[in-house]
Amino acid sequence: MGAQREYKIINDPVHGGIRVEGVVLELLATPEVNKLSFIRQLGLANLVFPGANHTRFEHSLGVSFLAGRMGEVLSLPPEEIKLVRAAGLLHDLGHGPFSHTLEALLRKRIGRDHMQITGDIITGREGSGEVPVILEGAGIDPKEVERLILSTPLKEERSLESFVDGEGQIFFRGRGYLNQIIHSAIDADQLDYLLRDSHYTGVALGMVDLPRLLNTLVLYHNELMVHRRGLSALEGMLVARDLMYNAVYFHKTVRIAERMLVEAVDRLGEEKMGEVWDMVDGDLLCHLKAAGGYPAEIARRIMSRRLYKSAYILKAESAEDRHFEVLRKLKDEEELKELEEAIRRKVGGGEGEVLIDLPTGEIAVSEPRLRRADVKVLDDGRPIPVSRISSFARALQYRYTPAWYLMVCCEERLRGKVSKVAEDIIFG
């Protein structure tokens, strides 16, 4: 008998005992992967859901496990299963403190997001350089892992016709299903975060029939699909995703805390943005406290849960054409700041005591898959888009998430005054 491979069993509250070995076990020892243990998965959601203290590390381990399970169900060769397991573990390496909370700000200030930084770490353009060495030692091309995570097709996914005419057009005729396992409308990432976030927040809306969904995955012409027998489980996942965004990810109090943190970090100055991305949650709060002034005050407020209060909300069902005209203008940062200042001066507030939150743009950054329901269902040997056979999927494509377009939050003592003047000042 051959020598037993080294392995470990990690007890996970969502998936049970997870066996890790080979390249995944080696990657677990890198500083970039271990940094994720100090970054909360849900940013500041623990201020509303006390159990939500789980980390990006746990989630990444879960994604690696589920990617491997998907590969096993689809009877993929061992080398491909090894590839998706590694990609699942590494897919969030580029996250900064408090996960997605600061991503839109840092993207504006330094022109990069966590996906780009993840790719740079995997290929060795950034970080300790250990990750690409381990991947190459296991026979995995780091650039292939980067392509999977960034959802760019693998190098051999080109049709014969494309090579002939030089267009290089990409089709799902090669290994596009590997991209789908890591980044698509139904991938290991979403399956894990819905189950994990539901477990830790105590919000049952994120529950997914994982065994049914996994066991009805099929490959058809090298494209990942769900067999018709798994339609109800697929619909359940799509609905769960939408409901979790309203109930947890875009909970008003969570958004207020995150908006306060964004404002505090922004006031550190653009030259500090690169440093911020290298921090973990605790580092950033300490840095804000040491900075003094407004950033320190906000850090203390977050740590003692003395949050601003919502004073005005434009609900989705109340929005009219005149509102949309203004909302389009507020994509301009200067326009937004001017309105915040106008309200603050009107009510006699102090520096940064009135903030406006616009969640729409951040959804595109944090979860670009939210409106996607482009999964295909294999029905009697024919692939059909799920939106054509599911009224749930059709409805979700047109449903606005979250349930509001704009919120004004402020220091509690100003709440009454702000609620009276906000709509007139913003929408005239």
Coordinates of C-alpha atoms in Angstrom, one line a residue:
M1 CA 0.0 0.0 0.0
G2 CA 1.2 3.6 -0.8
A3 CA 1.9 6.1 1.9
Q4 CA -1.0 7.9 3.4
R5 CA -1.4 11.5 2.2
E6 CA -1.3 14.1 4.9
Y7 CA -4.7 15.6 5.5
K8 CA -6.7 17.4 8.2
I9 CA -10.4 17.4 9.1
I10 CA -11.7 20.9 9.8
N11 CA -15.1 21.0 11.6
D12 CA -17.3 23.5 9.9
P13 CA -20.7 24.5 11.4
V14 CA -22.3 24.6 7.9
H15 CA -20.9 21.7 6.0
G16 CA -19.7 19.4 8.8
G17 CA -16.2 17.8 8.7
I18 CA -14.2 19.2 5.7
R19 CA -11.2 17.1 4.7
V20 CA -8.4 19.2 3.4
E21 CA -5.3 17.9 1.8
G22 CA -2.8 18.5 -1.0
V23 CA -2.7 22.0 -2.5
V24 CA -5.5 23.2 -0.3
L25 CA -3.8 22.2 2.9
E26 CA -0.6 23.9 1.7
L27 CA -2.5 27.1 0.8
L28 CA -4.0 27.3 4.3
A29 CA -0.6 28.1 5.7
T30 CA 0.0 31.2 3.6
P31 CA -0.3 34.7 5.2
E32 CA -2.8 35.8 2.5
V33 CA -5.3 33.1 3.3
N34 CA -4.8 33.5 7.1
K35 CA -5.4 37.2 6.9
L36 CA -9.0 36.3 6.0
S37 CA -9.5 35.0 9.5
F38 CA -9.5 38.6 10.7
I39 CA -12.0 40.0 8.2
R40 CA -15.7 39.6 9.0
Q41 CA -17.7 38.1 6.2
L42 CA -20.6 40.6 6.7
G43 CA -18.8 43.8 7.6
L44 CA -20.7 45.5 10.3
A45 CA -23.8 43.3 10.2
N46 CA -22.9 41.9 13.7
L47 CA -24.1 45.2 15.1
V48 CA -27.6 44.1 14.1
F49 CA -27.2 40.3 14.0
P50 CA -24.9 39.5 17.0
G51 CA -24.0 36.0 15.7
A52 CA -22.6 37.4 12.4
N53 CA -19.0 37.3 13.4
H54 CA -17.9 34.7 10.9
T55 CA -15.0 35.5 8.6
R56 CA -13.9 35.4 5.0
F57 CA -11.7 32.5 6.0
E58 CA -14.6 30.2 6.9
H59 CA -16.5 31.2 3.8
S60 CA -13.4 30.6 1.5
L61 CA -13.0 27.1 3.1
G62 CA -16.7 26.4 2.4
V63 CA -16.5 27.6 -1.2
S64 CA -13.5 25.3 -1.7
F65 CA -15.4 22.4 -0.3
L66 CA -18.5 23.1 -2.4
A67 CA -16.5 23.6 -5.6
G68 CA -15.0 20.2 -5.0
R69 CA -18.4 18.6 -4.3
M70 CA -19.8 20.1 -7.5
G71 CA -16.8 18.7 -9.4
E72 CA -17.4 15.3 -7.9
V73 CA -21.2 15.3 -8.7
L74 CA -20.3 16.2 -12.3
S75 CA -17.7 13.4 -12.4
L76 CA -14.9 15.8 -13.4
P77 CA -11.3 14.5 -13.6
P78 CA -9.2 14.8 -10.4
E79 CA -7.0 17.6 -11.9
E80 CA -10.1 19.8 -12.6
I81 CA -11.5 19.1 -9.1
K82 CA -8.1 20.1 -7.6
L83 CA -8.2 23.3 -9.7
V84 CA -11.7 24.4 -8.6
R85 CA -10.9 23.6 -5.0
A86 CA -7.9 25.8 -5.1
A87 CA -9.8 28.6 -6.8
G88 CA -12.6 28.4 -4.3
L89 CA -10.2 28.8 -1.4
L90 CA -8.4 31.7 -3.0
H91 CA -11.3 33.6 -4.6
D92 CA -11.6 36.3 -1.8
L93 CA -7.9 36.9 -1.1
G94 CA -8.0 40.5 -2.1
H95 CA -10.6 41.6 0.4
G96 CA -9.8 44.6 2.7
P97 CA -11.2 45.3 6.1
F98 CA -14.9 44.7 6.7
S99 CA -15.2 42.9 3.3
H100 CA -17.5 44.8 0.8
T101 CA -18.1 47.8 3.1
L102 CA -15.3 50.0 1.8
E103 CA -15.1 48.5 -1.7
A104 CA -16.9 51.2 -3.6
L105 CA -14.9 53.9 -1.9
L106 CA -11.6 52.3 -2.5
R107 CA -12.5 51.5 -6.1
K108 CA -13.1 55.3 -6.6
R109 CA -10.0 56.3 -4.8
I110 CA -7.4 53.9 -6.0
G111 CA -9.1 52.4 -9.1
R112 CA -8.9 48.8 -7.9
D113 CA -11.3 46.3 -6.4
H114 CA -10.9 43.1 -4.4
M115 CA -11.1 40.9 -7.5
Q116 CA -8.2 42.6 -9.2
I117 CA -6.1 42.4 -6.1
T118 CA -7.0 38.7 -5.7
G119 CA -5.7 38.1 -9.2
D120 CA -2.5 39.9 -8.4
I121 CA -1.9 37.9 -5.3
I122 CA -2.5 34.6 -7.1
T123 CA -0.1 35.4 -9.9
G124 CA 2.5 36.8 -7.6
R125 CA 2.3 40.4 -8.7
E126 CA 1.4 41.3 -5.1
G127 CA 1.7 39.6 -1.7
S128 CA 4.3 37.2 -0.3
G129 CA 4.6 35.2 -3.5
E130 CA 3.9 32.0 -1.7
V131 CA 0.5 31.3 -3.3
P132 CA 1.8 31.0 -7.0
V133 CA 4.7 28.9 -5.8
I134 CA 2.4 26.4 -4.1
L135 CA 0.0 26.3 -7.1
E136 CA 2.8 25.6 -9.5
G137 CA 4.2 23.0 -7.2
A138 CA 0.9 21.2 -7.4
G139 CA 0.9 21.4 -11.2
I140 CA -1.7 24.3 -11.3
D141 CA -1.1 27.3 -13.5
P142 CA -1.8 30.4 -11.3
K143 CA -3.1 32.3 -14.4
E144 CA -5.7 29.6 -14.8
V145 CA -6.8 30.1 -11.2
E146 CA -6.9 33.9 -11.8
R147 CA -9.0 33.4 -14.9
L148 CA -11.5 31.2 -13.1
I149 CA -11.9 33.8 -10.3
L150 CA -12.1 36.8 -12.6
S151 CA -14.6 34.9 -14.8
T152 CA -12.5 35.1 -17.9
P153 CA -12.6 32.0 -20.0
L154 CA -9.7 29.5 -19.8
K155 CA -7.2 29.6 -22.6
E156 CA -8.4 26.5 -24.4
E157 CA -12.0 27.6 -24.5
R158 CA -12.0 28.6 -28.2
S159 CA -13.9 27.1 -31.0
L160 CA -12.1 25.8 -34.1
E161 CA -13.8 28.5 -36.2
S162 CA -12.4 31.2 -34.0
F163 CA -8.9 30.0 -34.6
V164 CA -9.5 30.0 -38.3
D165 CA -11.0 33.5 -38.6
G166 CA -8.8 35.0 -35.9
E167 CA -11.7 36.4 -33.9
G168 CA -10.9 34.5 -30.8
Q169 CA -14.6 34.3 -29.8
I170 CA -15.2 32.3 -26.7
F171 CA -17.7 29.5 -26.5
F172 CA -18.6 27.0 -23.8
R173 CA -17.0 24.2 -25.8
G174 CA -13.9 23.8 -23.7
R175 CA -14.0 24.0 -19.9
G176 CA -16.4 26.9 -19.3
Y177 CA -18.2 24.8 -16.7
L178 CA -15.1 25.4 -14.4
N179 CA -15.8 29.2 -14.6
Q180 CA -19.4 28.5 -13.8
I181 CA -18.5 26.5 -10.7
I182 CA -16.5 29.5 -9.4
H183 CA -18.4 32.5 -10.8
S184 CA -21.8 32.3 -12.3
A185 CA -25.5 32.7 -11.4
I186 CA -25.2 29.4 -9.6
D187 CA -21.8 28.9 -8.1
A188 CA -20.1 27.6 -5.0
D189 CA -19.6 31.1 -3.7
Q190 CA -23.3 32.0 -3.5
L191 CA -24.3 28.6 -2.2
D192 CA -21.9 28.9 0.7
Y193 CA -22.6 32.5 1.6
L194 CA -26.3 32.0 1.6
L195 CA -26.2 29.0 3.9
R196 CA -23.4 30.4 6.1
D197 CA -24.9 33.9 6.5
S198 CA -28.3 32.4 7.2
H199 CA -26.7 30.2 9.9
Y200 CA -24.8 32.9 11.7
T201 CA -27.4 35.7 11.4
G202 CA -30.2 33.4 12.5
V203 CA -32.2 34.5 9.5
A204 CA -33.8 31.4 7.9
L205 CA -34.5 33.2 4.6
G206 CA -31.2 32.0 3.2
M207 CA -31.8 28.3 3.5
V208 CA -31.1 26.4 0.3
D209 CA -31.9 22.7 -0.5
L210 CA -28.2 22.0 -1.1
P211 CA -28.3 18.2 -1.5
R212 CA -31.1 18.5 -4.2
L213 CA -29.4 21.3 -6.0
L214 CA -26.0 19.5 -6.1
N215 CA -27.5 16.2 -7.2
T216 CA -29.3 17.7 -10.1
L217 CA -26.4 19.5 -11.6
V218 CA -25.6 18.3 -15.1
L219 CA -23.2 19.1 -17.9
Y220 CA -24.7 19.7 -21.3
H221 CA -22.3 20.5 -24.2
N222 CA -19.8 21.5 -21.5
E223 CA -22.1 24.0 -19.9
L224 CA -23.3 23.7 -16.3
M225 CA -27.1 23.3 -16.0
V226 CA -29.7 22.1 -13.5
H227 CA -31.9 19.1 -14.4
R228 CA -35.6 19.8 -14.4
R229 CA -35.9 17.7 -11.3
G230 CA -33.9 20.4 -9.4
L231 CA -36.0 23.3 -10.6
S232 CA -37.7 23.9 -7.2
A233 CA -34.3 23.9 -5.4
L234 CA -32.9 26.3 -8.0
E235 CA -35.9 28.6 -7.6
G236 CA -35.4 28.4 -3.8
M237 CA -31.8 29.5 -4.1
L238 CA -32.7 32.5 -6.3
V239 CA -35.5 33.6 -3.9
A240 CA -33.2 33.1 -0.9
R241 CA -30.6 35.3 -2.5
D242 CA -33.1 38.1 -3.0
L243 CA -34.6 37.9 0.4
M244 CA -31.2 37.8 2.2
Y245 CA -30.3 41.1 0.5
N246 CA -33.3 42.8 1.9
A247 CA -33.3 41.2 5.3
V248 CA -29.6 41.2 6.1
Y249 CA -27.1 42.7 3.6
F250 CA -29.1 45.9 3.1
H251 CA -30.8 46.1 6.5
K252 CA -31.1 49.8 7.2
T253 CA -29.2 49.8 10.5
V254 CA -26.3 47.8 8.9
R255 CA -26.3 50.3 6.0
I256 CA -26.1 53.2 8.5
A257 CA -23.1 51.7 10.3
E258 CA -21.4 51.0 7.0
R259 CA -22.1 54.5 5.7
M260 CA -20.6 56.0 8.8
L261 CA -17.4 53.9 8.4
V262 CA -17.1 54.8 4.8
E263 CA -17.3 58.5 5.7
A264 CA -14.7 58.2 8.4
V265 CA -12.2 56.3 6.1
D266 CA -12.8 58.8 3.3
R267 CA -11.8 61.6 5.6
L268 CA -8.4 60.0 6.2
G269 CA -7.4 61.3 2.8
E270 CA -6.7 59.7 -0.6
E271 CA -3.1 59.0 0.2
K272 CA -4.1 56.6 3.0
M273 CA -6.4 54.4 0.8
G274 CA -3.7 52.0 -0.2
E275 CA -2.7 51.4 3.4
V276 CA -6.3 50.8 4.4
W277 CA -6.7 47.9 1.9
D278 CA -3.8 46.1 3.6
M279 CA -5.5 46.2 7.0
V280 CA -7.9 43.9 8.7
D281 CA -11.0 44.9 10.7
G282 CA -9.2 45.6 14.1
D283 CA -6.3 47.4 12.4
L284 CA -8.7 49.8 10.7
L285 CA -10.7 50.7 13.9
C286 CA -7.4 51.3 15.7
H287 CA -6.1 53.5 12.9
L288 CA -9.3 55.6 12.9
K289 CA -9.1 56.1 16.6
A290 CA -5.4 57.2 16.3
A291 CA -6.2 59.6 13.5
G292 CA -8.3 61.8 15.9
G293 CA -11.1 64.1 14.9
Y294 CA -14.1 62.8 13.0
P295 CA -12.6 59.4 12.1
A296 CA -11.9 58.7 15.7
E297 CA -15.4 59.8 16.8
I298 CA -17.0 57.4 14.2
A299 CA -14.7 54.5 15.3
R300 CA -15.8 55.1 18.9
R301 CA -19.4 55.2 17.9
I302 CA -19.2 52.0 16.0
M303 CA -17.4 50.2 18.8
S304 CA -20.1 51.4 21.3
R305 CA -22.9 51.0 18.8
R306 CA -24.0 54.6 19.0
L307 CA -25.1 54.8 15.4
Y308 CA -26.9 57.5 13.4
K309 CA -30.6 57.1 12.9
S310 CA -32.6 57.1 9.7
A311 CA -34.5 60.3 9.2
Y312 CA -35.8 60.0 5.6
I313 CA -36.2 57.0 3.2
L314 CA -37.3 57.0 -0.4
K315 CA -39.0 53.7 -0.8
A316 CA -39.0 51.9 -4.1
E317 CA -42.8 51.9 -4.4
S318 CA -43.0 55.6 -3.8
A319 CA -40.4 56.7 -6.4
E320 CA -41.6 58.9 -9.3
D321 CA -40.0 60.3 -12.4
R322 CA -38.9 63.4 -10.5
H323 CA -37.1 61.3 -8.0
F324 CA -35.2 59.3 -10.6
E325 CA -34.0 62.5 -12.2
V326 CA -32.3 63.6 -9.0
L327 CA -31.1 60.1 -8.2
R328 CA -29.2 60.0 -11.5
K329 CA -27.5 63.3 -10.6
L330 CA -26.5 61.9 -7.2
K331 CA -24.2 59.4 -8.9
D332 CA -21.9 62.5 -9.0
E333 CA -20.0 62.5 -5.6
E334 CA -19.9 66.3 -5.5
E335 CA -23.7 66.6 -5.9
L336 CA -24.2 64.1 -3.1
K337 CA -21.8 66.0 -0.7
E338 CA -23.5 69.3 -1.5
L339 CA -26.9 67.9 -0.5
E340 CA -25.5 66.5 2.7
E341 CA -24.0 69.9 3.5
A342 CA -27.2 71.7 2.6
I343 CA -29.3 69.5 5.0
R344 CA -26.6 69.7 7.8
R345 CA -26.5 73.5 7.6
K346 CA -30.3 73.8 7.6
V347 CA -30.7 71.7 10.8
G348 CA -27.6 73.1 12.5
G349 CA -25.7 69.8 12.6
G350 CA -22.0 69.3 13.2
E351 CA -19.3 68.0 10.8
G352 CA -20.4 64.7 9.1
E353 CA -23.6 64.4 11.2
V354 CA -25.9 64.1 8.1
L355 CA -25.1 61.4 5.5
I356 CA -27.0 60.1 2.4
D357 CA -26.9 56.5 1.5
L358 CA -27.5 55.3 -2.1
P359 CA -27.4 51.5 -2.2
T360 CA -28.0 51.0 -5.9
G361 CA -24.4 51.4 -7.1
E362 CA -22.9 49.3 -4.4
I363 CA -25.0 46.3 -5.4
A364 CA -23.3 46.3 -8.7
V365 CA -19.9 46.2 -6.9
S366 CA -20.7 43.8 -4.1
E367 CA -23.0 41.3 -5.9
P368 CA -23.1 41.7 -9.7
R369 CA -24.9 38.3 -9.9
L370 CA -28.0 39.5 -8.0
R371 CA -30.2 40.3 -11.1
R372 CA -28.8 37.3 -13.0
A373 CA -31.1 34.3 -13.5
D374 CA -29.4 33.0 -16.6
V375 CA -29.1 29.4 -15.4
K376 CA -30.3 26.9 -17.9
V377 CA -32.6 24.0 -17.0
L378 CA -32.2 20.7 -18.9
D379 CA -35.7 19.6 -19.6
D380 CA -36.2 16.4 -21.6
G381 CA -32.8 16.8 -23.2
R382 CA -33.4 20.5 -24.1
P383 CA -31.6 23.4 -22.4
I384 CA -34.1 26.1 -21.4
P385 CA -33.4 29.4 -19.6
V386 CA -34.9 29.2 -16.1
S387 CA -36.7 32.5 -16.6
R388 CA -38.8 30.9 -19.4
I389 CA -40.1 28.2 -17.2
S390 CA -40.1 29.8 -13.8
S391 CA -42.4 32.7 -12.8
F392 CA -40.1 33.2 -9.7
A393 CA -37.0 33.7 -11.9
R394 CA -38.9 36.1 -14.2
A395 CA -40.2 38.2 -11.4
L396 CA -36.8 38.4 -9.7
Q397 CA -35.2 39.8 -12.8
Y398 CA -37.4 42.9 -12.5
R399 CA -37.6 43.2 -8.7
Y400 CA -35.7 46.0 -7.2
T401 CA -33.4 45.1 -4.3
P402 CA -33.3 46.6 -1.7
A403 CA -36.7 48.1 -1.0
W404 CA -35.5 51.7 -1.0
Y405 CA -33.5 54.0 -3.3
L406 CA -32.2 56.6 -0.8
M407 CA -31.8 57.1 2.9
V408 CA -30.8 60.1 4.9
C409 CA -29.3 59.2 8.3
C410 CA -28.1 61.6 11.0
E411 CA -27.1 62.1 14.6
E412 CA -30.1 61.2 16.8
R413 CA -30.7 64.7 18.1
L414 CA -31.1 66.0 14.6
R415 CA -33.6 63.3 13.5
G416 CA -36.8 65.3 13.8
K417 CA -35.5 68.3 12.0
V418 CA -33.9 66.3 9.2
S419 CA -37.0 64.3 8.6
K420 CA -38.9 67.5 7.9
V421 CA -36.5 69.1 5.5
A422 CA -34.7 66.3 3.7
E423 CA -37.2 65.6 0.9
D424 CA -37.6 69.3 0.0
I425 CA -33.9 69.9 -0.1
I426 CA -33.1 66.8 -2.1
F427 CA -36.0 66.6 -4.5
G428 CA -37.2 70.2 -4.4

